mmCIF file of C-alpha atoms in Angstrom:
data_model
loop_
_atom_site.group_PDB
_atom_site.id
_atom_site.type_symbol
_atom_site.label_atom_id
_atom_site.label_comp_id
_atom_site.label_asym_id
_atom_site.label_seq_id
_atom_site.Cartn_x
_atom_site.Cartn_y
_atom_site.Cartn_z
ATOM 1 C CA MET A 1 0.000 0.000 0.000
ATOM 2 C CA ARG A 2 1.376 3.366 -0.957
ATOM 3 C CA TYR A 3 1.532 6.036 1.709
ATOM 4 C CA ASN A 4 3.058 9.470 2.142
ATOM 5 C CA GLU A 5 6.134 8.392 4.071
ATOM 6 C CA LYS A 6 7.666 11.864 4.052
ATOM 7 C CA GLU A 7 4.695 13.269 5.960
ATOM 8 C CA LEU A 8 4.713 10.341 8.368
ATOM 9 C CA ARG A 9 8.382 11.010 9.115
ATOM 10 C CA ALA A 10 7.590 14.686 9.654
ATOM 11 C CA LEU A 11 4.821 13.649 12.036
ATOM 12 C CA SER A 12 7.320 11.592 14.053
ATOM 13 C CA ARG A 13 9.180 14.851 14.759
ATOM 14 C CA GLN A 14 6.101 16.597 16.167
ATOM 15 C CA PRO A 15 5.642 17.103 19.927
ATOM 16 C CA ALA A 16 4.661 13.799 21.484
ATOM 17 C CA GLU A 17 1.835 13.033 23.861
ATOM 18 C CA LEU A 18 4.218 10.594 25.549
ATOM 19 C CA ALA A 19 7.786 9.475 24.858
ATOM 20 C CA ALA A 20 10.097 7.071 26.665
ATOM 21 C CA GLU A 21 12.784 4.488 26.208
ATOM 22 C CA LEU A 22 11.131 1.086 26.537
ATOM 23 C CA GLY A 23 11.967 -2.503 25.773
ATOM 24 C CA MET A 24 10.175 -3.538 22.592
ATOM 25 C CA ARG A 25 9.618 -6.972 21.088
ATOM 26 C CA GLY A 26 7.948 -7.529 17.716
ATOM 27 C CA PRO A 27 5.120 -9.996 17.093
ATOM 28 C CA LYS A 28 7.236 -12.551 15.206
ATOM 29 C CA LYS A 29 8.029 -15.733 17.048
ATOM 30 C CA GLY A 30 11.478 -15.766 18.573
ATOM 31 C CA SER A 31 11.955 -12.012 18.367
ATOM 32 C CA VAL A 32 14.168 -10.462 21.001
ATOM 33 C CA ALA A 33 13.381 -7.402 23.117
ATOM 34 C CA LYS A 34 15.397 -4.324 22.152
ATOM 35 C CA ARG A 35 15.661 -0.860 23.669
ATOM 36 C CA ARG A 36 13.687 1.598 21.614
ATOM 37 C CA LEU A 37 12.684 5.224 21.914
ATOM 38 C CA VAL A 38 8.904 5.028 21.704
ATOM 39 C CA LYS A 39 6.904 8.138 20.871
ATOM 40 C CA LEU A 40 3.143 8.647 20.801
ATOM 41 C CA VAL A 41 2.012 11.321 18.324
ATOM 42 C CA VAL A 42 -1.709 11.661 17.512
ATOM 43 C CA ASN A 43 -2.861 8.122 16.635
ATOM 44 C CA PHE A 44 0.583 6.779 15.707
ATOM 45 C CA LEU A 45 3.140 5.048 17.866
ATOM 46 C CA PHE A 46 6.640 5.641 16.464
ATOM 47 C CA TYR A 47 9.677 3.661 17.501
ATOM 48 C CA PHE A 48 13.301 4.661 16.999
ATOM 49 C CA ARG A 49 16.701 3.129 17.655
ATOM 50 C CA THR A 50 17.800 5.026 20.765
ATOM 51 C CA ASP A 51 20.556 6.913 18.939
ATOM 52 C CA GLU A 52 18.789 7.664 15.662
ATOM 53 C CA ALA A 53 16.666 10.616 14.546
ATOM 54 C CA GLU A 54 14.684 8.730 11.888
ATOM 55 C CA PRO A 55 11.992 6.288 13.057
ATOM 56 C CA LEU A 56 12.389 2.571 12.418
ATOM 57 C CA GLY A 57 8.667 2.199 12.160
ATOM 58 C CA ALA A 58 5.179 3.275 13.155
ATOM 59 C CA LEU A 59 2.002 1.616 14.335
ATOM 60 C CA LEU A 60 -1.366 3.150 13.488
ATOM 61 C CA LEU A 61 -3.366 2.800 16.683
ATOM 62 C CA GLU A 62 -6.870 2.272 15.276
ATOM 63 C CA ARG A 63 -8.837 -0.850 16.186
ATOM 64 C CA CYS A 64 -6.124 -1.991 18.543
ATOM 65 C CA ARG A 65 -6.202 -3.636 21.924
ATOM 66 C CA VAL A 66 -3.861 -2.491 24.693
ATOM 67 C CA ALA A 67 -3.379 -4.911 27.560
ATOM 68 C CA GLN A 68 -1.176 -4.949 30.619
ATOM 69 C CA GLU A 69 1.203 -7.896 30.641
ATOM 70 C CA GLU A 70 2.910 -9.324 33.704
ATOM 71 C CA PRO A 71 5.331 -8.214 34.918
ATOM 72 C CA GLY A 72 5.553 -4.437 34.347
ATOM 73 C CA GLY A 73 4.750 -4.374 30.639
ATOM 74 C CA PHE A 74 1.974 -4.063 28.101
ATOM 75 C CA SER A 75 1.102 -5.301 24.659
ATOM 76 C CA ILE A 76 -0.595 -3.870 21.596
ATOM 77 C CA SER A 77 -2.495 -6.121 19.228
ATOM 78 C CA PHE A 78 -4.994 -5.471 16.478
ATOM 79 C CA VAL A 79 -8.612 -6.532 16.334
ATOM 80 C CA GLU A 80 -8.220 -8.584 13.169
ATOM 81 C CA ASP A 81 -5.375 -10.684 14.622
ATOM 82 C CA PRO A 82 -5.397 -10.577 18.438
ATOM 83 C CA GLU A 83 -2.640 -13.148 18.866
ATOM 84 C CA ARG A 84 -0.091 -11.063 17.024
ATOM 85 C CA LYS A 85 1.245 -8.840 19.820
ATOM 86 C CA TYR A 86 3.821 -6.091 20.075
ATOM 87 C CA HIS A 87 5.305 -6.295 23.574
ATOM 88 C CA PHE A 88 6.678 -3.380 25.570
ATOM 89 C CA GLU A 89 8.634 -3.450 28.827
ATOM 90 C CA CYS A 90 8.326 -0.583 31.295
ATOM 91 C CA CYS A 91 10.583 0.340 34.188
ATOM 92 C CA SER A 92 7.718 0.529 36.688
ATOM 93 C CA GLN A 93 4.058 -0.350 37.116
ATOM 94 C CA GLU A 94 3.326 3.381 37.157
ATOM 95 C CA GLN A 95 4.913 3.895 33.775
ATOM 96 C CA CYS A 96 3.018 0.889 32.473
ATOM 97 C CA GLU A 97 -0.300 2.332 33.592
ATOM 98 C CA GLN A 98 0.564 5.741 32.192
ATOM 99 C CA TRP A 99 1.233 4.220 28.772
ATOM 100 C CA THR A 100 -1.754 1.895 28.653
ATOM 101 C CA GLU A 101 -4.064 4.786 29.600
ATOM 102 C CA ALA A 102 -2.586 7.084 26.967
ATOM 103 C CA LEU A 103 -2.621 4.431 24.236
ATOM 104 C CA ARG A 104 -6.257 3.537 24.871
ATOM 105 C CA ARG A 105 -7.223 7.168 24.323
ATOM 106 C CA ALA A 106 -4.979 7.615 21.297
ATOM 107 C CA SER A 107 -7.310 6.526 18.537
ATOM 108 C CA TYR A 108 -9.448 8.682 16.302
ATOM 109 C CA GLU A 109 -12.392 6.434 17.068
ATOM 110 C CA TYR A 110 -11.966 7.030 20.801
ATOM 111 C CA MET A 111 -11.844 10.812 20.230
ATOM 112 C CA ARG A 112 -14.971 10.673 18.140
ATOM 113 C CA ARG A 113 -16.850 8.748 20.834
ATOM 114 C CA SER A 114 -15.691 11.243 23.479
ATOM 115 C CA LEU A 115 -16.917 14.126 21.363
ATOM 116 C CA ILE A 116 -20.338 12.559 20.902
ATOM 117 C CA PHE A 117 -20.532 11.842 24.628
ATOM 118 C CA TYR A 118 -19.607 15.416 25.697
ATOM 119 C CA ARG A 119 -21.876 16.887 23.078
ATOM 120 C CA ASN A 120 -24.826 14.965 24.455
ATOM 121 C CA GLU A 121 -23.976 15.823 28.063
ATOM 122 C CA ILE A 122 -23.778 19.531 27.293
ATOM 123 C CA GLN A 123 -26.909 19.425 25.189
ATOM 124 C CA LYS A 124 -28.829 17.886 28.070
ATOM 125 C CA MET A 125 -27.600 20.506 30.492
ATOM 126 C CA THR A 126 -28.126 23.566 28.345
ATOM 127 C CA GLY A 127 -30.512 22.532 25.601
ATOM 128 C CA LYS A 128 -27.951 23.824 23.127
ATOM 129 C CA ASP A 129 -25.668 21.995 20.730
ATOM 130 C CA PRO A 130 -22.065 22.950 21.594
ATOM 131 C CA LEU A 131 -20.910 21.991 18.097
ATOM 132 C CA GLU A 132 -22.822 24.855 16.522
ATOM 133 C CA GLN A 133 -20.112 27.335 17.477
ATOM 134 C CA PHE A 134 -17.680 25.291 15.401
ATOM 135 C CA GLY A 135 -20.048 24.985 12.474
ATOM 136 C CA ILE A 136 -19.837 21.196 12.529
ATOM 137 C CA SER A 137 -23.125 20.184 14.126
ATOM 138 C CA GLU A 138 -24.480 18.655 10.916
ATOM 139 C CA GLU A 139 -21.536 16.382 10.207
ATOM 140 C CA THR A 140 -22.605 12.754 10.082
ATOM 141 C CA ARG A 141 -19.399 11.604 11.763
ATOM 142 C CA PHE A 142 -20.539 13.276 14.995
ATOM 143 C CA GLN A 143 -24.035 11.853 15.102
ATOM 144 C CA LEU A 144 -24.864 9.155 17.613
ATOM 145 C CA SER A 145 -25.932 6.907 14.749
ATOM 146 C CA SER A 146 -22.388 6.983 13.377
ATOM 147 C CA LEU A 147 -21.022 4.966 16.272
ATOM 148 C CA PRO A 148 -20.002 1.465 15.151
ATOM 149 C CA ARG A 149 -21.651 -1.478 16.827
ATOM 150 C CA ASP A 150 -19.129 -2.708 19.351
ATOM 151 C CA GLY A 151 -18.911 -3.167 23.097
ATOM 152 C CA LEU A 152 -17.506 0.237 23.891
ATOM 153 C CA SER A 153 -20.047 2.110 21.791
ATOM 154 C CA ALA A 154 -22.842 0.093 23.340
ATOM 155 C CA ARG A 155 -21.668 1.201 26.760
ATOM 156 C CA VAL A 156 -21.476 4.844 25.663
ATOM 157 C CA SER A 157 -24.935 4.641 24.076
ATOM 158 C CA SER A 158 -26.485 2.976 27.102
ATOM 159 C CA ARG A 159 -24.874 5.554 29.333
ATOM 160 C CA LEU A 160 -26.473 8.252 27.214
ATOM 161 C CA ASP A 161 -29.819 6.446 27.460
ATOM 162 C CA GLU A 162 -29.514 6.384 31.241
ATOM 163 C CA LEU A 163 -29.197 10.143 31.275
ATOM 164 C CA ASP A 164 -32.489 10.584 29.429
ATOM 165 C CA MET B 1 10.201 2.801 7.509
ATOM 166 C CA LYS B 2 7.923 0.006 8.699
ATOM 167 C CA LEU B 3 4.199 0.527 9.041
ATOM 168 C CA ASN B 4 1.512 -1.925 10.158
ATOM 169 C CA GLU B 5 0.041 -2.009 6.661
ATOM 170 C CA ARG B 6 -2.102 -5.070 7.248
ATOM 171 C CA SER B 7 -3.898 -3.336 10.106
ATOM 172 C CA LEU B 8 -4.146 -0.228 7.980
ATOM 173 C CA ALA B 9 -5.845 -2.235 5.232
ATOM 174 C CA PHE B 10 -8.292 -3.712 7.740
ATOM 175 C CA TYR B 11 -9.065 -0.238 9.086
ATOM 176 C CA ALA B 12 -9.707 0.875 5.503
ATOM 177 C CA THR B 13 -12.217 -1.871 4.805
ATOM 178 C CA CYS B 14 -13.892 -2.477 8.175
ATOM 179 C CA ASP B 15 -17.631 -1.983 8.432
ATOM 180 C CA ALA B 16 -17.564 1.095 10.660
ATOM 181 C CA PRO B 17 -19.278 4.139 9.080
ATOM 182 C CA VAL B 18 -16.985 6.210 6.876
ATOM 183 C CA ASP B 19 -16.578 9.960 7.084
ATOM 184 C CA ASN B 20 -16.810 10.482 3.333
ATOM 185 C CA ALA B 21 -16.603 8.327 0.214
ATOM 186 C CA GLY B 22 -16.799 8.816 -3.517
ATOM 187 C CA PHE B 23 -15.000 8.845 -6.831
ATOM 188 C CA LEU B 24 -12.244 11.369 -7.301
ATOM 189 C CA TYR B 25 -9.673 11.856 -10.009
ATOM 190 C CA LYS B 26 -6.149 11.748 -8.664
ATOM 191 C CA LYS B 27 -3.265 13.273 -10.549
ATOM 192 C CA GLY B 28 -0.412 10.777 -10.799
ATOM 193 C CA GLY B 29 2.431 13.245 -10.483
ATOM 194 C CA ARG B 30 3.282 16.719 -11.705
ATOM 195 C CA HIS B 31 3.040 15.873 -15.407
ATOM 196 C CA ALA B 32 1.001 12.701 -15.111
ATOM 197 C CA ALA B 33 -2.550 11.894 -16.056
ATOM 198 C CA TYR B 34 -5.525 11.706 -13.737
ATOM 199 C CA HIS B 35 -6.682 8.304 -12.500
ATOM 200 C CA ARG B 36 -10.227 7.731 -11.304
ATOM 201 C CA ARG B 37 -10.176 6.107 -7.893
ATOM 202 C CA TRP B 38 -12.655 5.259 -5.140
ATOM 203 C CA PHE B 39 -11.749 7.389 -2.128
ATOM 204 C CA VAL B 40 -12.733 6.625 1.471
ATOM 205 C CA LEU B 41 -12.097 9.047 4.318
ATOM 206 C CA ARG B 42 -11.851 7.442 7.700
ATOM 207 C CA GLY B 43 -10.547 9.535 10.559
ATOM 208 C CA ASN B 44 -7.311 11.240 9.464
ATOM 209 C CA MET B 45 -6.669 8.653 6.722
ATOM 210 C CA LEU B 46 -7.712 9.122 3.127
ATOM 211 C CA PHE B 47 -7.658 5.714 1.443
ATOM 212 C CA TYR B 48 -8.013 5.175 -2.288
ATOM 213 C CA PHE B 49 -9.055 1.995 -4.066
ATOM 214 C CA GLU B 50 -9.222 0.829 -7.667
ATOM 215 C CA GLU B 51 -12.954 0.536 -7.214
ATOM 216 C CA PRO B 52 -15.614 0.435 -4.456
ATOM 217 C CA GLY B 53 -15.505 -3.358 -4.028
ATOM 218 C CA SER B 54 -11.699 -3.686 -3.817
ATOM 219 C CA ARG B 55 -10.436 -5.604 -0.813
ATOM 220 C CA GLU B 56 -7.283 -3.594 -0.359
ATOM 221 C CA PRO B 57 -6.511 0.058 -0.932
ATOM 222 C CA VAL B 58 -4.030 1.105 -3.603
ATOM 223 C CA GLY B 59 -2.763 3.664 -1.146
ATOM 224 C CA VAL B 60 -3.473 6.081 1.664
ATOM 225 C CA ILE B 61 -2.829 9.754 2.277
ATOM 226 C CA ILE B 62 -2.175 10.472 5.957
ATOM 227 C CA LEU B 63 -3.838 13.822 6.469
ATOM 228 C CA GLU B 64 -2.165 15.117 9.606
ATOM 229 C CA GLY B 65 -0.708 18.582 9.099
ATOM 230 C CA CYS B 66 -2.188 19.210 5.659
ATOM 231 C CA THR B 67 -4.102 22.152 4.269
ATOM 232 C CA VAL B 68 -6.826 21.808 1.679
ATOM 233 C CA GLU B 69 -7.377 24.434 -0.964
ATOM 234 C CA LEU B 70 -9.015 25.087 -4.292
ATOM 235 C CA VAL B 71 -6.697 25.136 -7.282
ATOM 236 C CA GLU B 72 -6.566 26.365 -10.806
ATOM 237 C CA ALA B 73 -6.325 23.267 -12.960
ATOM 238 C CA ALA B 74 -7.304 22.068 -16.392
ATOM 239 C CA GLU B 75 -9.597 19.627 -14.613
ATOM 240 C CA GLU B 76 -12.935 20.965 -13.312
ATOM 241 C CA PHE B 77 -13.773 20.841 -9.560
ATOM 242 C CA ALA B 78 -10.130 20.412 -8.640
ATOM 243 C CA PHE B 79 -8.661 20.907 -5.184
ATOM 244 C CA ALA B 80 -5.351 20.174 -3.537
ATOM 245 C CA VAL B 81 -4.159 18.529 -0.345
ATOM 246 C CA ARG B 82 -0.934 20.306 0.503
ATOM 247 C CA PHE B 83 1.738 19.559 3.063
ATOM 248 C CA ALA B 84 4.340 21.901 4.516
ATOM 249 C CA GLY B 85 8.047 21.408 4.065
ATOM 250 C CA ALA B 86 10.548 21.549 1.266
ATOM 251 C CA ARG B 87 9.792 19.255 -1.686
ATOM 252 C CA ALA B 88 6.588 18.131 0.004
ATOM 253 C CA ARG B 89 4.099 16.421 -2.254
ATOM 254 C CA THR B 90 0.868 18.156 -3.199
ATOM 255 C CA TYR B 91 -2.012 15.848 -4.057
ATOM 256 C CA VAL B 92 -4.248 17.290 -6.755
ATOM 257 C CA LEU B 93 -7.696 15.756 -6.786
ATOM 258 C CA ALA B 94 -10.789 16.480 -8.815
ATOM 259 C CA ALA B 95 -14.397 15.749 -7.961
ATOM 260 C CA GLU B 96 -17.227 15.096 -10.383
ATOM 261 C CA SER B 97 -19.424 17.994 -9.307
ATOM 262 C CA GLN B 98 -19.299 21.318 -7.465
ATOM 263 C CA ALA B 99 -21.244 19.869 -4.539
ATOM 264 C CA ALA B 100 -18.956 16.845 -4.277
ATOM 265 C CA MET B 101 -15.883 19.077 -4.377
ATOM 266 C CA GLU B 102 -17.218 21.317 -1.592
ATOM 267 C CA GLY B 103 -18.125 18.292 0.487
ATOM 268 C CA TRP B 104 -14.644 16.859 0.165
ATOM 269 C CA VAL B 105 -12.851 20.132 0.871
ATOM 270 C CA LYS B 106 -14.933 20.616 3.993
ATOM 271 C CA ALA B 107 -14.462 17.032 5.199
ATOM 272 C CA LEU B 108 -10.728 16.904 4.522
ATOM 273 C CA SER B 109 -9.905 20.257 6.099
ATOM 274 C CA ARG B 110 -11.419 19.083 9.381
ATOM 275 C CA ALA B 111 -10.171 15.525 9.283
ATOM 276 C CA SER B 112 -7.042 15.825 11.386
ATOM 277 C CA PHE B 113 -6.699 14.177 14.764
ATOM 278 C CA ASP B 114 -5.336 17.472 16.024
ATOM 279 C CA TYR B 115 -8.529 19.318 15.117
ATOM 280 C CA LEU B 116 -10.744 16.676 16.696
ATOM 281 C CA ARG B 117 -8.683 16.690 19.862
ATOM 282 C CA LEU B 118 -9.025 20.468 20.107
ATOM 283 C CA VAL B 119 -12.801 20.265 19.849
ATOM 284 C CA VAL B 120 -12.975 17.468 22.425
ATOM 285 C CA ARG B 121 -10.805 19.439 24.872
ATOM 286 C CA GLU B 122 -12.976 22.511 24.412
ATOM 287 C CA LEU B 123 -16.132 20.517 25.166
ATOM 288 C CA GLU B 124 -14.450 18.834 28.123
ATOM 289 C CA GLN B 125 -13.625 22.262 29.585
ATOM 290 C CA GLN B 126 -17.123 23.580 28.913
ATOM 291 C CA LEU B 127 -18.673 20.624 30.685
ATOM 292 C CA ALA B 128 -16.301 20.895 33.642
ATOM 293 C CA ALA B 129 -17.042 24.622 33.968
ATOM 294 C CA MET B 130 -20.769 23.960 33.850
ATOM 295 C CA ARG B 131 -20.555 21.293 36.502
ATOM 296 C CA ALA B 132 -18.467 23.575 38.719
ATOM 297 C CA ALA B 133 -21.058 26.326 38.311
ATOM 298 C CA GLY B 134 -23.726 23.905 39.551
ATOM 299 C CA GLY B 135 -25.398 22.909 36.325
ATOM 300 C CA ALA B 136 -27.808 25.488 34.916
ATOM 301 C CA ALA B 137 -26.430 28.606 33.262
ATOM 302 C CA PRO B 138 -27.465 31.874 34.995
ATOM 303 C CA PRO B 139 -30.238 33.915 33.305
ATOM 304 C CA ARG B 140 -28.711 36.141 30.672
ATOM 305 C CA ARG B 141 -29.712 39.744 29.972
ATOM 306 C CA PRO B 142 -28.132 42.054 27.495
ATOM 307 C CA SER B 143 -25.974 44.462 29.417
ATOM 308 C CA ALA B 144 -25.672 48.158 28.603
ATOM 309 C CA LEU B 145 -22.017 47.617 27.745
ATOM 310 C CA PRO B 146 -21.661 45.283 24.771
ATOM 311 C CA PRO B 147 -18.825 42.739 25.100
ATOM 312 C CA ARG B 148 -15.499 44.016 23.819
ATOM 313 C CA GLU B 149 -14.148 40.677 22.664
ATOM 314 C CA ASN B 150 -16.040 40.418 19.446
ATOM 315 C CA GLY B 151 -16.657 43.506 17.371
ATOM 316 C CA CYS B 152 -19.430 41.758 15.437
ATOM 317 C CA ALA B 153 -21.544 41.314 18.566
ATOM 318 C CA CYS B 154 -21.618 45.060 19.212
ATOM 319 C CA ALA B 155 -23.956 45.674 16.310
ATOM 320 C CA VAL B 156 -26.327 42.970 17.567
ATOM 321 C CA TRP B 157 -26.723 44.135 21.153
ATOM 322 C CA SER B 158 -29.051 47.086 21.553
ATOM 323 C CA ALA B 159 -28.487 49.910 24.013
ATOM 324 C CA GLU B 160 -31.481 48.920 26.159
ATOM 325 C CA THR B 161 -30.932 49.157 29.885
ATOM 326 C CA PRO B 162 -31.160 45.904 31.841
ATOM 327 C CA ALA B 163 -34.541 45.321 33.517
ATOM 328 C CA ALA B 164 -34.421 46.231 37.186
ATOM 329 C CA SER B 165 -34.153 43.059 39.198
ATOM 330 C CA PRO B 166 -33.064 42.983 42.798
ATOM 331 C CA THR B 167 -32.361 39.258 42.837
ATOM 332 C CA ALA B 168 -30.634 38.514 39.546
ATOM 333 C CA PRO B 169 -27.656 40.715 38.681
ATOM 334 C CA ALA B 170 -27.387 41.654 34.990
ATOM 335 C CA ALA B 171 -24.918 39.062 33.766
ATOM 336 C CA ARG B 172 -22.695 39.752 30.811
ATOM 337 C CA PRO B 173 -23.437 37.635 27.763
ATOM 338 C CA PRO B 174 -21.064 34.729 27.246
ATOM 339 C CA LEU B 175 -17.939 35.545 25.295
ATOM 340 C CA PRO B 176 -17.482 33.732 21.982
ATOM 341 C CA PRO B 177 -14.960 30.884 21.989
ATOM 342 C CA ARG B 178 -11.450 32.223 22.033
ATOM 343 C CA ARG B 179 -9.695 31.728 18.756
ATOM 344 C CA ARG B 180 -6.481 29.810 19.254
ATOM 345 C CA ALA B 181 -3.263 30.493 17.401
ATOM 346 C CA SER B 182 -2.992 26.945 16.067
ATOM 347 C CA ALA B 183 -4.218 26.246 12.566
ATOM 348 C CA PRO B 184 -7.212 23.921 12.917
ATOM 349 C CA LEU B 185 -9.716 26.501 14.172
ATOM 350 C CA ALA B 186 -8.238 29.423 12.308
ATOM 351 C CA PRO B 187 -9.842 30.619 9.103
ATOM 352 C CA PRO B 188 -8.311 29.277 5.895
ATOM 353 C CA ASP B 189 -5.235 31.401 5.234
ATOM 354 C CA SER B 190 -4.929 31.491 1.540
ATOM 355 C CA ALA B 191 -8.622 31.211 0.749
ATOM 356 C CA PRO B 192 -10.450 33.640 -1.467
ATOM 357 C CA PHE B 193 -12.471 36.353 0.243
ATOM 358 C CA SER B 194 -15.789 34.600 -0.381
ATOM 359 C CA ARG B 195 -14.642 31.633 1.698
ATOM 360 C CA LEU B 196 -13.323 33.841 4.495
ATOM 361 C CA HIS B 197 -16.610 35.729 4.432
ATOM 362 C CA GLU B 198 -18.505 32.460 4.736
ATOM 363 C CA TRP B 199 -16.232 31.202 7.505
ATOM 364 C CA TYR B 200 -16.649 34.326 9.653
ATOM 365 C CA GLY B 201 -20.319 34.505 8.739
ATOM 366 C CA GLN B 202 -20.936 31.117 10.312
ATOM 367 C CA GLU B 203 -19.545 32.350 13.593
ATOM 368 C CA VAL B 204 -21.597 35.548 13.511
ATOM 369 C CA ARG B 205 -24.763 33.576 12.721
ATOM 370 C CA ALA B 206 -24.092 31.212 15.617
ATOM 371 C CA LEU B 207 -23.539 34.095 18.035
ATOM 372 C CA ARG B 208 -26.639 35.863 16.815
ATOM 373 C CA ASN B 209 -28.768 32.729 17.227
ATOM 374 C CA GLN B 210 -27.445 32.272 20.744
ATOM 375 C CA TRP B 211 -28.330 35.843 21.607
ATOM 376 C CA LEU B 212 -31.775 35.642 20.018
ATOM 377 C CA SER B 213 -32.665 32.490 21.892
ATOM 378 C CA SER B 214 -31.404 33.880 25.198
ATOM 379 C CA ARG B 215 -33.597 36.936 24.676
ATOM 380 C CA ALA B 216 -36.595 34.706 24.087
ATOM 381 C CA ARG B 217 -36.279 33.198 27.557
ATOM 382 C CA PRO B 218 -38.653 34.634 30.199
#
């Protein structure tokens, strides 16, 4: 698949939400953990050799599952192939929790759900649509009906129903 | 540079609702021909396929940090997705109608993760402020002094004196959202005047509607 690699590299140089040196092990069997500089920028996780400015690679964090792994680490896998995991080793349980929290919120889909949730909350409190000030209230991607049918959306939707 | 392309392909073809889809002509390179492709916008990724039923995209344009603008081109309904930086690629695309072109320009210019995050943070703050203030907004009355923040609002507020009310102090009307320096919420830089006019007009209309509905309250 073709992609604009130049822009992706430029993105890897943008200010990160979170960055740290972690142990990283790829999903292939028999792969060895290596020290990598790991950087979270928007919905991409970049990883660099610790002494290099150019990233080795990137993971798009959509439709992924982040799980804590004993001891003091976490893994990222993707919905279409849950057994294929990227493993990361942290230096403390705190760091592990910090990363898993940040990674779970780092997808576009998560942001969209949050927006819909806040929009509904504010609408119920004030009777006004807070998206009108941005001129985006009509966009289909922010309607409740645009949420995909999965566990998390069901919870958000039922939460919204409770508030009715 | 490695990229989890398999996951990317699955994200492109999963059954979640898309943010925009349709045929667009894509210019191959600076002196190349246009190719008709099926485009699918999902989040900050613009995928393109040979055709609607294709199982894997031909490619993807990662939209973070881009600007979208109209262009002068031999092709009708053309627009460009431009990136900053020396020797950065500009993607020239052409829609099949004026309406389709406008829809795409609008969708693509607001597609970045950055923009979405800004909106979410703004709403988060609004909600937190509301909860701290105890829920309901205080009754609003136009004050004798129009707000200084937004020059447009001055024309809308009349010079009427606030109704005498011992219990409710005349509260100032809410200030419009502060415009931030960063690009996503700023008006399009290099756009023609008509687009700037429309962009600012939206904000004025929204403010006016807010004021009109607050006046209508008893």
